[in-house]
CSV table of C-alpha atoms and ligand atoms in Angstrom, one decimal:
chain,number,residue,atom,x,y,z
A,20,MET,CA,-0.4,-0.1,0.4
A,21,ARG,CA,1.7,3.2,-0.8
A,22,SER,CA,2.3,6.3,2.2
A,23,LYS,CA,0.9,9.2,2.5
A,24,ILE,CA,3.6,12.0,3.1
A,25,VAL,CA,4.0,15.3,4.1
A,26,ALA,CA,7.5,16.9,2.9
A,27,GLY,CA,8.3,20.8,3.4
A,28,ASN,CA,11.2,21.6,1.1
A,29,TRP,CA,12.5,24.8,2.9
A,30,LYS,CA,15.0,26.1,0.4
A,31,MET,CA,18.1,28.3,0.5
A,32,ASN,CA,15.8,29.1,3.7
A,33,LYS,CA,16.3,28.9,7.4
A,34,THR,CA,20.6,29.7,8.9
A,35,LEU,CA,21.7,26.3,11.0
A,36,LYS,CA,20.1,28.1,14.9
A,37,GLU,CA,16.7,29.3,13.3
A,38,SER,CA,16.5,25.2,11.3
A,39,LYS,CA,17.1,23.9,14.7
A,40,GLU,CA,14.5,25.4,16.0
A,41,LEU,CA,12.1,24.5,13.5
A,42,ALA,CA,12.6,21.0,13.7
A,43,ASN,CA,12.6,21.2,17.5
A,44,GLU,CA,9.8,22.8,17.2
A,45,LEU,CA,7.7,20.2,14.9
A,46,LYS,CA,8.6,17.0,16.5
A,47,SER,CA,6.4,18.0,19.1
A,48,VAL,CA,3.4,18.6,16.4
A,49,VAL,CA,4.3,15.0,15.5
A,50,GLU,CA,4.3,13.6,18.5
A,51,ASN,CA,0.9,14.6,19.1
A,52,VAL,CA,-0.5,13.3,15.8
A,53,THR,CA,-1.6,10.1,15.1
A,54,LEU,CA,0.4,9.4,11.6
A,55,ASP,CA,-1.3,6.3,10.0
A,56,ASN,CA,0.6,5.5,7.4
A,57,THR,CA,1.5,9.3,6.6
A,58,ARG,CA,5.6,9.5,6.3
A,59,VAL,CA,6.7,13.6,7.7
A,60,ILE,CA,10.3,14.4,5.2
A,61,VAL,CA,11.4,18.3,5.8
A,62,ALA,CA,14.5,19.2,2.5
A,63,PRO,CA,16.2,21.5,4.6
A,64,THR,CA,19.3,23.3,2.8
A,65,PHE,CA,23.0,21.1,2.2
A,66,VAL,CA,25.0,22.5,5.5
A,67,ASN,CA,22.0,21.8,8.3
A,68,LEU,CA,21.3,18.2,7.0
A,69,THR,CA,23.5,17.0,9.2
A,70,ARG,CA,22.8,18.9,11.9
A,71,VAL,CA,18.3,18.7,11.8
A,72,SER,CA,18.8,15.3,11.7
A,73,GLU,CA,20.9,15.2,15.0
A,74,ALA,CA,17.4,17.5,16.0
A,75,VAL,CA,15.0,15.3,15.2
A,76,GLU,CA,16.4,12.0,15.7
A,77,GLY,CA,13.9,9.6,17.5
A,78,SER,CA,11.0,11.1,16.5
A,79,ALA,CA,8.7,10.0,12.8
A,80,ILE,CA,10.0,12.9,11.0
A,81,GLU,CA,12.6,11.8,8.1
A,82,VAL,CA,15.3,14.4,6.2
A,83,ALA,CA,15.8,15.2,3.0
A,84,ALA,CA,18.4,17.0,0.6
A,85,GLN,CA,17.2,18.5,-2.5
A,86,ASN,CA,19.6,17.9,-4.9
A,87,MET,CA,23.1,16.0,-5.4
A,88,HIS,CA,25.3,15.8,-8.3
A,89,GLN,CA,25.5,12.8,-10.6
A,90,ALA,CA,29.0,11.8,-9.5
A,91,ASP,CA,30.3,10.2,-6.8
A,92,SER,CA,33.0,12.2,-6.5
A,93,GLY,CA,35.6,13.8,-8.7
A,94,ALA,CA,36.7,17.8,-9.6
A,95,TYR,CA,33.6,19.5,-9.2
A,96,THR,CA,33.5,22.3,-6.7
A,97,GLY,CA,31.0,23.4,-4.9
A,98,GLU,CA,29.2,20.1,-5.1
A,99,ILE,CA,27.6,17.4,-3.2
A,100,SER,CA,27.5,13.8,-4.4
A,101,GLY,CA,24.9,11.1,-3.3
A,102,GLU,CA,27.2,8.7,-2.5
A,103,MET,CA,28.2,11.6,0.5
A,104,LEU,CA,24.0,12.0,1.3
A,105,LYS,CA,24.7,9.0,2.7
A,106,GLY,CA,27.0,9.5,4.0
A,107,ILE,CA,26.1,11.9,6.3
A,108,GLY,CA,22.8,8.7,7.1
A,109,LEU,CA,20.4,10.2,4.9
A,110,ASN,CA,17.9,7.6,3.0
A,111,SER,CA,16.0,10.4,0.2
A,112,VAL,CA,16.8,12.9,-2.7
A,113,ILE,CA,14.8,15.6,-3.9
A,114,LEU,CA,15.1,16.1,-7.7
A,115,GLY,CA,14.2,17.6,-9.9
A,116,HIS,CA,12.4,20.8,-8.3
A,117,SER,CA,11.4,23.0,-11.0
A,118,GLU,CA,13.8,25.8,-9.3
A,119,ARG,CA,16.8,23.8,-10.4
A,120,ARG,CA,15.1,23.0,-13.9
A,121,ALA,CA,14.8,26.6,-14.2
A,122,TYR,CA,18.2,28.1,-12.7
A,123,PHE,CA,20.1,25.8,-13.3
A,124,GLY,CA,19.9,24.8,-16.4
A,125,GLU,CA,18.8,21.1,-15.5
A,126,ASP,CA,17.1,18.7,-18.1
A,127,ASP,CA,15.8,15.6,-18.3
A,128,ALA,CA,19.1,13.5,-19.5
A,129,LEU,CA,20.2,15.2,-16.8
A,130,LEU,CA,18.2,14.4,-14.2
A,131,ALA,CA,17.9,10.4,-15.4
A,132,SER,CA,21.5,10.5,-14.5
A,133,LYS,CA,21.2,11.3,-10.6
A,134,VAL,CA,18.2,9.4,-10.9
A,135,ASP,CA,20.7,6.8,-11.5
A,136,ALA,CA,22.7,7.9,-9.1
A,137,ALA,CA,20.5,7.9,-6.6
A,138,LEU,CA,19.6,5.3,-6.9
A,139,LYS,CA,22.6,3.7,-7.0
A,140,ASN,CA,23.7,5.0,-3.3
A,141,ASN,CA,20.7,3.9,-1.6
A,142,LEU,CA,18.9,6.7,-2.0
A,143,GLU,CA,14.9,7.1,-2.8
A,144,ILE,CA,14.0,9.8,-5.1
A,145,ILE,CA,11.3,12.7,-4.5
A,146,PHE,CA,11.3,13.3,-8.6
A,147,CYS,CA,9.8,16.5,-8.8
A,148,PHE,CA,8.5,17.8,-12.7
A,149,GLY,CA,5.3,19.9,-13.5
A,150,GLU,CA,4.0,22.0,-16.6
A,151,GLU,CA,4.2,25.4,-17.2
A,152,LEU,CA,1.2,28.2,-17.0
A,153,GLU,CA,1.8,28.0,-21.0
A,154,ASP,CA,1.9,24.9,-21.3
A,155,ARG,CA,-1.5,24.4,-19.8
A,156,LYS,CA,-2.4,27.6,-21.3
A,157,SER,CA,-2.3,26.0,-24.6
A,158,ASP,CA,-3.6,22.5,-23.1
A,159,ASN,CA,-0.5,21.2,-23.1
A,160,HIS,CA,0.1,20.2,-20.1
A,161,PHE,CA,-0.3,15.9,-20.0
A,162,ASN,CA,2.8,16.1,-23.0
A,163,VAL,CA,4.7,18.5,-21.1
A,164,VAL,CA,4.5,15.7,-17.6
A,165,GLY,CA,4.1,12.4,-19.8
A,166,SER,CA,7.2,13.6,-21.2
A,167,GLN,CA,9.2,14.8,-18.1
A,168,LEU,CA,8.1,11.7,-17.0
A,169,LYS,CA,9.6,8.9,-19.7
A,170,ASN,CA,12.6,11.3,-20.0
A,171,GLY,CA,13.3,12.1,-16.9
A,172,ILE,CA,12.4,8.4,-14.9
A,173,PHE,CA,10.6,6.6,-16.8
A,174,HIS,CA,14.1,3.9,-17.9
A,175,LEU,CA,14.3,2.6,-14.3
A,176,PRO,CA,13.0,-0.9,-15.0
A,177,SER,CA,9.8,-1.6,-12.2
A,178,ASP,CA,11.6,-3.3,-9.3
A,179,ALA,CA,13.0,0.8,-8.3
A,180,TRP,CA,9.7,2.2,-8.4
A,181,LYS,CA,9.8,0.7,-4.2
A,182,ASN,CA,12.4,3.8,-4.0
A,183,VAL,CA,10.2,6.9,-6.2
A,184,VAL,CA,7.9,9.2,-4.9
A,185,LEU,CA,6.9,11.3,-7.7
A,186,ALA,CA,5.7,15.1,-6.4
A,187,TYR,CA,3.6,16.7,-9.7
A,188,GLU,CA,4.3,20.4,-9.3
A,189,PRO,CA,2.5,23.0,-11.7
A,190,VAL,CA,5.6,25.6,-12.3
A,191,TRP,CA,2.9,28.5,-11.9
A,192,ALA,CA,1.8,27.3,-8.9
A,193,ILE,CA,4.6,27.7,-6.8
A,194,GLY,CA,4.9,30.1,-4.7
A,195,THR,CA,2.4,32.4,-6.6
A,196,GLY,CA,-0.3,31.9,-4.1
A,197,GLU,CA,-2.0,30.4,-6.7
A,198,THR,CA,-2.6,26.1,-6.5
A,199,ALA,CA,-4.3,23.9,-8.6
A,200,SER,CA,-7.7,23.6,-7.3
A,201,PRO,CA,-7.6,20.3,-6.6
A,202,GLU,CA,-10.2,18.8,-9.8
A,203,GLN,CA,-7.2,20.1,-11.7
A,204,ALA,CA,-4.7,18.2,-9.1
A,205,GLN,CA,-6.5,15.3,-8.7
A,206,GLU,CA,-7.2,14.7,-13.1
A,207,MET,CA,-3.0,14.9,-13.0
A,208,HIS,CA,-2.2,13.0,-11.1
A,209,ALA,CA,-4.9,10.2,-12.4
A,210,PHE,CA,-3.3,10.5,-15.8
A,211,ILE,CA,0.8,10.1,-14.4
A,212,ARG,CA,-1.3,6.9,-12.8
A,213,ASN,CA,-2.6,5.7,-15.6
A,214,LEU,CA,0.9,6.2,-17.5
A,215,ILE,CA,2.7,4.7,-15.2
A,216,GLU,CA,0.4,1.4,-15.5
A,217,GLU,CA,1.2,1.9,-19.3
A,218,THR,CA,4.4,1.8,-19.0
A,219,TYR,CA,4.8,-1.0,-16.4
A,220,ASN,CA,2.5,-2.4,-14.7
A,221,GLU,CA,-0.4,-1.8,-12.4
A,222,SER,CA,1.3,-3.1,-9.1
A,223,VAL,CA,4.0,-0.4,-9.5
A,224,ALA,CA,0.8,2.5,-10.5
A,225,ASP,CA,-0.6,1.9,-7.6
A,226,ASN,CA,1.7,1.8,-5.2
A,227,VAL,CA,4.1,4.9,-6.2
A,228,SER,CA,3.0,7.6,-4.0
A,229,ILE,CA,2.2,10.9,-6.1
A,230,LEU,CA,2.2,13.9,-4.0
A,231,TYR,CA,1.1,17.8,-5.4
A,232,GLY,CA,3.0,20.7,-4.8
A,233,GLY,CA,2.0,24.2,-5.9
A,234,SER,CA,0.8,26.9,-2.9
A,235,VAL,CA,0.0,24.0,0.1
A,236,LYS,CA,-1.1,25.7,2.7
A,237,PRO,CA,-3.4,25.0,6.1
A,238,GLY,CA,-6.3,26.4,4.0
A,239,ASN,CA,-6.6,24.6,1.0
A,240,ALA,CA,-4.8,21.1,2.1
A,241,GLU,CA,-7.9,19.1,3.3
A,242,GLU,CA,-9.3,19.5,-0.1
A,243,ILE,CA,-7.0,18.5,-1.8
A,244,PHE,CA,-5.8,15.7,-0.4
A,245,SER,CA,-8.8,14.3,-0.2
A,246,LYS,CA,-8.7,13.0,-3.6
A,247,PRO,CA,-8.0,9.9,-4.2
A,248,ASP,CA,-4.9,9.6,-6.4
A,249,VAL,CA,-3.3,12.6,-4.2
A,250,ASP,CA,-1.1,11.4,-2.1
A,251,GLY,CA,0.3,14.6,-0.3
A,252,GLY,CA,2.5,17.3,-0.7
A,253,LEU,CA,5.6,18.5,-1.7
A,254,ILE,CA,5.3,21.8,1.0
A,255,GLY,CA,7.2,24.9,0.5
A,256,GLY,CA,6.4,28.8,1.7
A,257,ALA,CA,3.8,26.9,4.4
A,258,ALA,CA,6.9,24.0,5.3
A,259,LEU,CA,8.8,27.7,7.0
A,260,LYS,CA,6.6,28.1,9.8
A,261,ALA,CA,5.9,25.3,12.6
A,262,GLU,CA,1.9,26.5,12.5
A,263,ASP,CA,1.5,26.0,9.2
A,264,PHE,CA,3.3,22.4,8.0
A,265,GLY,CA,1.8,20.7,11.4
A,266,ALA,CA,-1.5,21.9,9.9
A,267,ILE,CA,-1.0,20.4,6.4
A,268,ILE,CA,0.4,17.4,8.3
A,269,LYS,CA,-3.0,17.2,10.4
A,270,ALA,CA,-5.0,17.6,7.3
A,271,ILE,CA,-3.3,14.7,5.7
B,358,PEP,C1,7.3,24.5,-4.0
B,358,PEP,O1,8.6,25.2,-4.5
B,358,PEP,O2,8.1,22.6,-4.4
B,358,PEP,C2,6.2,25.2,-4.1
B,358,PEP,C3,5.5,23.7,-3.4
B,358,PEP,O3,6.8,25.5,-3.1
B,358,PEP,P1,6.1,26.5,-2.2
B,358,PEP,O4,4.8,25.3,-2.0
B,358,PEP,O5,6.1,27.5,-1.8
B,358,PEP,O6,4.6,27.0,-3.7
């Protein structure tokens, strides 16, 4: 059975002090809720990964990285490898976030190599993708999403999918305050699950968690999460405040 997941992407926010404070606050939130088949993940910036992991130790909160390089080591100044993430005890990494695609030129081919490197290092992948506003306006959103999946992650064999979580994040809804309607999210998630069933089989499709991301807030989380193919959320802005992220965890 697929898990429900609430994941918080802290992006380039929070100093060490602020990160530890937020981690401690979230720890209390999570201790006071029943997490029925639900995972809670936070993704702080690289430099704070170890200390946040220490802060949440003993709680149900998991820690993920926001990105990684595709090589294990070498002359790649400023980069961090999957082997290094595994080495500090992490089990998950976000790949393909729209900000990585837009500002750092990460295309499908590069992401496919990062996907392989993550799996080689036994890291679960939270694979992000989603269409731009123009794609939706021109009714091309299903094609764009289909091709991001085909070119970025559908090369994996079916047994690798137990280590994959998908995050559908329409670019026009990220950090904009504008969110896909629960119906739009459900429609796309059902399309994605269908595509996985066609490409692999029913069991892979049924077992993969598909998260929605894009301006999820305490006020809209419950309705979005109530849709049958929406298995949780990848949260940006609202993950930076324990009160809001806690309310979103409770919504699921
Ligand atoms: C994100 O960056 O993944 C995201 C969904 O951000 P926000 O919740 O702020 O729209």
